[in-house]
């Protein structure tokens, strides 16, 4: 009997997991500029946020710097967080009803790099509509993972810009109608994000060269094995 209960519990968890929406990669500037919510047909259909570039998303995957972690709950039950990427900041809240993320954030210091999977919510304020994220998971991230996230998010954004140029898809047409999207604004956003990443690579390379010179002077260079994974940003910048 016990194994049947275990199997039923495992099956229910897998069903929930398989039904989860794909976590999209999107820069902060695009997501936080969103003001339009939409829902598919059906009473239980999730609510999506439509971004100015026509991305319809319910969940997002983010890697950035945790620049704020503030306890805003009366009984220390809610953290307000701010996560910065190359283009702006995501604002979010973590409560005890998200136990995995809540336990994790308590152990993470501000200015740490974090990887976050989160639900996206749209709120109607008195003067404006704003987007918030509700993290499901949050963990420390490595700089290399952040760099890869920037490149992949840039690729996804460029793809959406090109789709909007061609006017393809219902979501693209709806986004242009609602937002009157200025594509040049988002082209500049992607370019600046990639250039900032490129500048950081140059600075890191210069620092490594200095360190290598020090090692070489000490006659230890032949003992080192340096492996680098170059990320070619040239093609993305041309796009």
PDB file of N, CA and C in Angstrom, residues 26-37 48-55 57 60 85 87-91 120-124 128-133 157 160 164 174-183 185-187 189:
ATOM      1  N   UNK A  26      14.806  36.568 -21.160  1.00  0.00           N
ATOM      2  CA  UNK A  26      14.435  37.912 -21.600  1.00  0.00           C
ATOM      3  C   UNK A  26      15.187  38.929 -20.750  1.00  0.00           C
ATOM      4  N   UNK A  27      15.667  39.998 -21.386  1.00  0.00           N
ATOM      5  CA  UNK A  27      16.366  41.046 -20.643  1.00  0.00           C
ATOM      6  C   UNK A  27      15.371  41.839 -19.785  1.00  0.00           C
ATOM      7  N   UNK A  28      15.894  42.458 -18.724  1.00  0.00           N
ATOM      8  CA  UNK A  28      15.044  43.195 -17.780  1.00  0.00           C
ATOM      9  C   UNK A  28      14.298  44.336 -18.473  1.00  0.00           C
ATOM     10  N   UNK A  29      14.976  45.062 -19.347  1.00  0.00           N
ATOM     11  CA  UNK A  29      14.341  46.217 -19.985  1.00  0.00           C
ATOM     12  C   UNK A  29      13.085  45.813 -20.756  1.00  0.00           C
ATOM     13  N   UNK A  30      13.161  44.702 -21.493  1.00  0.00           N
ATOM     14  CA  UNK A  30      11.995  44.258 -22.261  1.00  0.00           C
ATOM     15  C   UNK A  30      10.874  43.783 -21.354  1.00  0.00           C
ATOM     16  N   UNK A  31      11.221  42.931 -20.363  1.00  0.00           N
ATOM     17  CA  UNK A  31      10.161  42.380 -19.506  1.00  0.00           C
ATOM     18  C   UNK A  31       9.511  43.470 -18.653  1.00  0.00           C
ATOM     19  N   UNK A  32      10.331  44.342 -18.050  1.00  0.00           N
ATOM     20  CA  UNK A  32       9.788  45.338 -17.127  1.00  0.00           C
ATOM     21  C   UNK A  32       9.050  46.463 -17.850  1.00  0.00           C
ATOM     22  N   UNK A  33       9.143  46.521 -19.188  1.00  0.00           N
ATOM     23  CA  UNK A  33       8.380  47.497 -19.969  1.00  0.00           C
ATOM     24  C   UNK A  33       7.003  46.961 -20.355  1.00  0.00           C
ATOM     25  N   UNK A  34       6.729  45.710 -19.980  1.00  0.00           N
ATOM     26  CA  UNK A  34       5.472  45.072 -20.381  1.00  0.00           C
ATOM     27  C   UNK A  34       4.305  45.575 -19.532  1.00  0.00           C
ATOM     28  N   UNK A  35       3.151  45.705 -20.166  1.00  0.00           N
ATOM     29  CA  UNK A  35       1.954  46.189 -19.467  1.00  0.00           C
ATOM     30  C   UNK A  35       0.703  45.400 -19.847  1.00  0.00           C
ATOM     31  N   UNK A  36       0.871  44.362 -20.673  1.00  0.00           N
ATOM     32  CA  UNK A  36      -0.303  43.679 -21.208  1.00  0.00           C
ATOM     33  C   UNK A  36      -0.324  42.218 -20.783  1.00  0.00           C
ATOM     34  N   UNK A  37      -1.437  41.783 -20.175  1.00  0.00           N
ATOM     35  CA  UNK A  37      -1.615  40.380 -19.775  1.00  0.00           C
ATOM     36  C   UNK A  37      -2.594  39.713 -20.722  1.00  0.00           C
ATOM     37  N   UNK A  48      -0.482  35.047 -19.033  1.00  0.00           N
ATOM     38  CA  UNK A  48       0.808  35.347 -19.647  1.00  0.00           C
ATOM     39  C   UNK A  48       1.014  36.858 -19.697  1.00  0.00           C
ATOM     40  N   UNK A  49       2.286  37.246 -19.783  1.00  0.00           N
ATOM     41  CA  UNK A  49       2.627  38.648 -20.031  1.00  0.00           C
ATOM     42  C   UNK A  49       3.137  38.756 -21.459  1.00  0.00           C
ATOM     43  N   UNK A  50       2.629  39.710 -22.198  1.00  0.00           N
ATOM     44  CA  UNK A  50       3.091  39.946 -23.569  1.00  0.00           C
ATOM     45  C   UNK A  50       4.079  41.104 -23.544  1.00  0.00           C
ATOM     46  N   UNK A  51       5.305  40.856 -23.993  1.00  0.00           N
ATOM     47  CA  UNK A  51       6.343  41.896 -23.956  1.00  0.00           C
ATOM     48  C   UNK A  51       6.260  42.777 -25.214  1.00  0.00           C
ATOM     49  N   UNK A  52       6.944  43.928 -25.216  1.00  0.00           N
ATOM     50  CA  UNK A  52       6.918  44.818 -26.390  1.00  0.00           C
ATOM     51  C   UNK A  52       7.467  44.181 -27.668  1.00  0.00           C
ATOM     52  N   UNK A  53       8.262  43.072 -27.535  1.00  0.00           N
ATOM     53  CA  UNK A  53       8.766  42.386 -28.730  1.00  0.00           C
ATOM     54  C   UNK A  53       7.956  41.130 -29.050  1.00  0.00           C
ATOM     55  N   UNK A  54       6.774  41.002 -28.437  1.00  0.00           N
ATOM     56  CA  UNK A  54       5.877  39.909 -28.799  1.00  0.00           C
ATOM     57  C   UNK A  54       6.150  38.594 -28.116  1.00  0.00           C
ATOM     58  N   UNK A  55       6.951  38.601 -27.051  1.00  0.00           N
ATOM     59  CA  UNK A  55       7.184  37.368 -26.302  1.00  0.00           C
ATOM     60  C   UNK A  55       6.036  37.154 -25.319  1.00  0.00           C
ATOM     61  N   UNK A  57       5.024  35.176 -22.205  1.00  0.00           N
ATOM     62  CA  UNK A  57       5.732  34.375 -21.198  1.00  0.00           C
ATOM     63  C   UNK A  57       4.979  34.335 -19.881  1.00  0.00           C
ATOM     64  N   UNK A  60      10.174  32.826 -16.401  1.00  0.00           N
ATOM     65  CA  UNK A  60      11.432  33.317 -16.961  1.00  0.00           C
ATOM     66  C   UNK A  60      12.618  32.687 -16.238  1.00  0.00           C
ATOM     67  N   UNK A  85      20.541  42.964 -14.614  1.00  0.00           N
ATOM     68  CA  UNK A  85      21.272  42.378 -15.732  1.00  0.00           C
ATOM     69  C   UNK A  85      21.961  43.504 -16.500  1.00  0.00           C
ATOM     70  N   UNK A  87      20.838  45.333 -18.787  1.00  0.00           N
ATOM     71  CA  UNK A  87      19.931  46.342 -19.355  1.00  0.00           C
ATOM     72  C   UNK A  87      19.027  47.024 -18.328  1.00  0.00           C
ATOM     73  N   UNK A  88      18.976  46.515 -17.102  1.00  0.00           N
ATOM     74  CA  UNK A  88      18.074  47.077 -16.101  1.00  0.00           C
ATOM     75  C   UNK A  88      17.923  46.131 -14.927  1.00  0.00           C
ATOM     76  N   UNK A  89      16.790  46.238 -14.215  1.00  0.00           N
ATOM     77  CA  UNK A  89      16.595  45.416 -13.017  1.00  0.00           C
ATOM     78  C   UNK A  89      15.220  44.745 -13.014  1.00  0.00           C
ATOM     79  N   UNK A  90      15.211  43.510 -12.543  1.00  0.00           N
ATOM     80  CA  UNK A  90      13.971  42.792 -12.275  1.00  0.00           C
ATOM     81  C   UNK A  90      13.618  43.022 -10.797  1.00  0.00           C
ATOM     82  N   UNK A  91      12.349  43.268 -10.517  1.00  0.00           N
ATOM     83  CA  UNK A  91      11.883  43.411  -9.143  1.00  0.00           C
ATOM     84  C   UNK A  91      11.033  42.191  -8.810  1.00  0.00           C
ATOM     85  N   UNK A 120       6.030  35.112 -13.668  1.00  0.00           N
ATOM     86  CA  UNK A 120       5.894  36.537 -13.981  1.00  0.00           C
ATOM     87  C   UNK A 120       4.482  36.984 -13.650  1.00  0.00           C
ATOM     88  N   UNK A 121       4.378  38.131 -12.996  1.00  0.00           N
ATOM     89  CA  UNK A 121       3.073  38.668 -12.632  1.00  0.00           C
ATOM     90  C   UNK A 121       2.958  40.122 -13.078  1.00  0.00           C
ATOM     91  N   UNK A 122       1.730  40.510 -13.437  1.00  0.00           N
ATOM     92  CA  UNK A 122       1.462  41.886 -13.849  1.00  0.00           C
ATOM     93  C   UNK A 122       0.477  42.492 -12.856  1.00  0.00           C
ATOM     94  N   UNK A 123       0.800  43.665 -12.308  1.00  0.00           N
ATOM     95  CA  UNK A 123      -0.062  44.293 -11.307  1.00  0.00           C
ATOM     96  C   UNK A 123      -0.537  45.655 -11.796  1.00  0.00           C
ATOM     97  N   UNK A 124      -1.796  45.928 -11.519  1.00  0.00           N
ATOM     98  CA  UNK A 124      -2.361  47.227 -11.862  1.00  0.00           C
ATOM     99  C   UNK A 124      -2.227  48.148 -10.654  1.00  0.00           C
ATOM    100  N   UNK A 128       0.076  53.230 -12.607  1.00  0.00           N
ATOM    101  CA  UNK A 128       0.671  52.514 -13.736  1.00  0.00           C
ATOM    102  C   UNK A 128       0.606  51.016 -13.503  1.00  0.00           C
ATOM    103  N   UNK A 129       0.901  50.270 -14.549  1.00  0.00           N
ATOM    104  CA  UNK A 129       0.978  48.812 -14.477  1.00  0.00           C
ATOM    105  C   UNK A 129       2.445  48.410 -14.392  1.00  0.00           C
ATOM    106  N   UNK A 130       2.726  47.468 -13.529  1.00  0.00           N
ATOM    107  CA  UNK A 130       4.126  47.065 -13.417  1.00  0.00           C
ATOM    108  C   UNK A 130       4.257  45.555 -13.297  1.00  0.00           C
ATOM    109  N   UNK A 131       5.452  45.070 -13.655  1.00  0.00           N
ATOM    110  CA  UNK A 131       5.749  43.636 -13.679  1.00  0.00           C
ATOM    111  C   UNK A 131       6.550  43.262 -12.442  1.00  0.00           C
ATOM    112  N   UNK A 132       6.253  42.106 -11.906  1.00  0.00           N
ATOM    113  CA  UNK A 132       7.010  41.568 -10.786  1.00  0.00           C
ATOM    114  C   UNK A 132       7.299  40.102 -11.050  1.00  0.00           C
ATOM    115  N   UNK A 133       8.398  39.608 -10.494  1.00  0.00           N
ATOM    116  CA  UNK A 133       8.697  38.180 -10.613  1.00  0.00           C
ATOM    117  C   UNK A 133       8.532  37.514  -9.249  1.00  0.00           C
ATOM    118  N   UNK A 157      16.515  37.677 -28.261  1.00  0.00           N
ATOM    119  CA  UNK A 157      15.964  39.017 -28.493  1.00  0.00           C
ATOM    120  C   UNK A 157      16.107  39.425 -29.957  1.00  0.00           C
ATOM    121  N   UNK A 160      13.474  37.825 -31.972  1.00  0.00           N
ATOM    122  CA  UNK A 160      12.163  38.483 -31.843  1.00  0.00           C
ATOM    123  C   UNK A 160      12.126  39.794 -32.621  1.00  0.00           C
ATOM    124  N   UNK A 164       9.576  40.652 -35.630  1.00  0.00           N
ATOM    125  CA  UNK A 164       8.737  41.849 -35.619  1.00  0.00           C
ATOM    126  C   UNK A 164       8.956  42.683 -36.895  1.00  0.00           C
ATOM    127  N   UNK A 174       0.045  41.862 -32.304  1.00  0.00           N
ATOM    128  CA  UNK A 174      -0.637  42.409 -31.131  1.00  0.00           C
ATOM    129  C   UNK A 174       0.302  43.328 -30.341  1.00  0.00           C
ATOM    130  N   UNK A 175       1.574  42.894 -30.182  1.00  0.00           N
ATOM    131  CA  UNK A 175       2.543  43.708 -29.442  1.00  0.00           C
ATOM    132  C   UNK A 175       2.785  45.054 -30.131  1.00  0.00           C
ATOM    133  N   UNK A 176       2.905  45.042 -31.459  1.00  0.00           N
ATOM    134  CA  UNK A 176       3.120  46.307 -32.192  1.00  0.00           C
ATOM    135  C   UNK A 176       1.922  47.223 -32.022  1.00  0.00           C
ATOM    136  N   UNK A 177       0.740  46.633 -32.008  1.00  0.00           N
ATOM    137  CA  UNK A 177      -0.485  47.430 -31.862  1.00  0.00           C
ATOM    138  C   UNK A 177      -0.572  48.049 -30.467  1.00  0.00           C
ATOM    139  N   UNK A 178      -0.217  47.272 -29.450  1.00  0.00           N
ATOM    140  CA  UNK A 178      -0.343  47.744 -28.061  1.00  0.00           C
ATOM    141  C   UNK A 178       0.773  48.713 -27.697  1.00  0.00           C
ATOM    142  N   UNK A 179       1.996  48.346 -28.036  1.00  0.00           N
ATOM    143  CA  UNK A 179       3.149  49.113 -27.563  1.00  0.00           C
ATOM    144  C   UNK A 179       3.695  50.110 -28.595  1.00  0.00           C
ATOM    145  N   UNK A 180       3.387  49.912 -29.880  1.00  0.00           N
ATOM    146  CA  UNK A 180       4.020  50.744 -30.905  1.00  0.00           C
ATOM    147  C   UNK A 180       5.534  50.651 -30.805  1.00  0.00           C
ATOM    148  N   UNK A 181       6.019  49.416 -30.704  1.00  0.00           N
ATOM    149  CA  UNK A 181       7.415  49.141 -30.352  1.00  0.00           C
ATOM    150  C   UNK A 181       8.420  49.840 -31.265  1.00  0.00           C
ATOM    151  N   UNK A 182       9.376  50.536 -30.644  1.00  0.00           N
ATOM    152  CA  UNK A 182      10.494  51.151 -31.362  1.00  0.00           C
ATOM    153  C   UNK A 182      11.617  50.110 -31.430  1.00  0.00           C
ATOM    154  N   UNK A 183      11.789  49.468 -32.590  1.00  0.00           N
ATOM    155  CA  UNK A 183      12.781  48.397 -32.695  1.00  0.00           C
ATOM    156  C   UNK A 183      14.206  48.902 -32.512  1.00  0.00           C
ATOM    157  N   UNK A 185      15.205  51.030 -30.408  1.00  0.00           N
ATOM    158  CA  UNK A 185      15.455  51.076 -28.968  1.00  0.00           C
ATOM    159  C   UNK A 185      15.951  49.710 -28.472  1.00  0.00           C
ATOM    160  N   UNK A 186      15.349  48.649 -28.980  1.00  0.00           N
ATOM    161  CA  UNK A 186      15.745  47.315 -28.531  1.00  0.00           C
ATOM    162  C   UNK A 186      17.011  46.826 -29.233  1.00  0.00           C
ATOM    163  N   UNK A 187      17.251  47.312 -30.450  1.00  0.00           N
ATOM    164  CA  UNK A 187      18.539  46.990 -31.090  1.00  0.00           C
ATOM    165  C   UNK A 187      19.670  47.586 -30.258  1.00  0.00           C
ATOM    166  N   UNK A 189      19.576  48.272 -27.101  1.00  0.00           N
ATOM    167  CA  UNK A 189      19.634  47.536 -25.836  1.00  0.00           C
ATOM    168  C   UNK A 189      20.520  46.292 -25.974  1.00  0.00           C
TER     169      UNK A 189
END
